[in-house]
C-alpha angles and dihedrals in degrees: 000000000000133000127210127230105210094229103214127175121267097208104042106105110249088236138034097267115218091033110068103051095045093048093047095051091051091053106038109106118252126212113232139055118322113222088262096066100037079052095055087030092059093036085046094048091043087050102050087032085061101041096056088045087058086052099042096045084050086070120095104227107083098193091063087038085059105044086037094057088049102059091045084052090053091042094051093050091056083045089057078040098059097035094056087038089063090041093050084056088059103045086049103245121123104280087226095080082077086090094070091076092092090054106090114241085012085071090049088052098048091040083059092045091049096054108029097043116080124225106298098015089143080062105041108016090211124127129219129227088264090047097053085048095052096043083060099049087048095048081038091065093036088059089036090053110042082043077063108044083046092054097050084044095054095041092054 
């Protein structure tokens, strides 16, 4: 009787390398909100945040109506903060750049991020399809809208 030794390669790594860790990152589960839901969340805030302002605007005393519309307003924008801090978690960035949301062209920057990157974009740095169509849509309006700005300029 014989018994065979299994003759394996010392130096062949044990696991694919550059697929694991990168598979494992797209599917771990994030805490936070997914795009869906900052997307419901904003549409949701800027619904109810117009509809008080209706009401509020329907009064006849224009000095409450004022102060009134200002601290829906207020309310409403640390509504939009909370939401993109909770979508930042997801993504994988610090929750804390939702403050720059108040910097002009940061916010523009941050808005993008929270829609286009998928759950755990900071780990993998892989989008998804929604992503890439999204990413189109979003190069597709920035050429829309400086071809617009160039055409009234030019028509001026």
């Amino acid at each position: 009787m014989s018994t065979e030794t299994e003759l394996t390669n010392p130096y062949s790594p044990s696991v694919a390398t550059g697929t694991l860790d990168s598979n494992v990152a797209m599917h771990r589960e994030y805490p936070g909100i997914g795009r869906a839901m900052y997307v419901i969340g904003g549409f949701a805030v800027g619904l109810v945040q117009n509809l008080i302002g209706e009401g509020v605007a329907a009064g006849d005393n224009a000095e409450i109506a004022g102060v009134a519309a200002l601290v829906v307003t207020l309310v409403a924008a640390i509504a939009q903060l909370v939401l993109a801090y909770h979508r930042l978690i997801n993504i994988g960035s610090n929750g804390w750049w939702c403050l720059g949301m108040i910097v002009p062209l940061l916010n523009l920057f941050i808005v993008i991020r929270c829609l286009i990157c998928p759950a755990g974009y900071a780990d993998h740095k892989t989008l998804d399809t929604a992503g890439k169509v999204m990413t189109g849509i979003a190069i597709l309006l920035v050429v829309l809208v400086v071809g617009l700005v160039v055409f009234v300029g030019m028509s001026a």
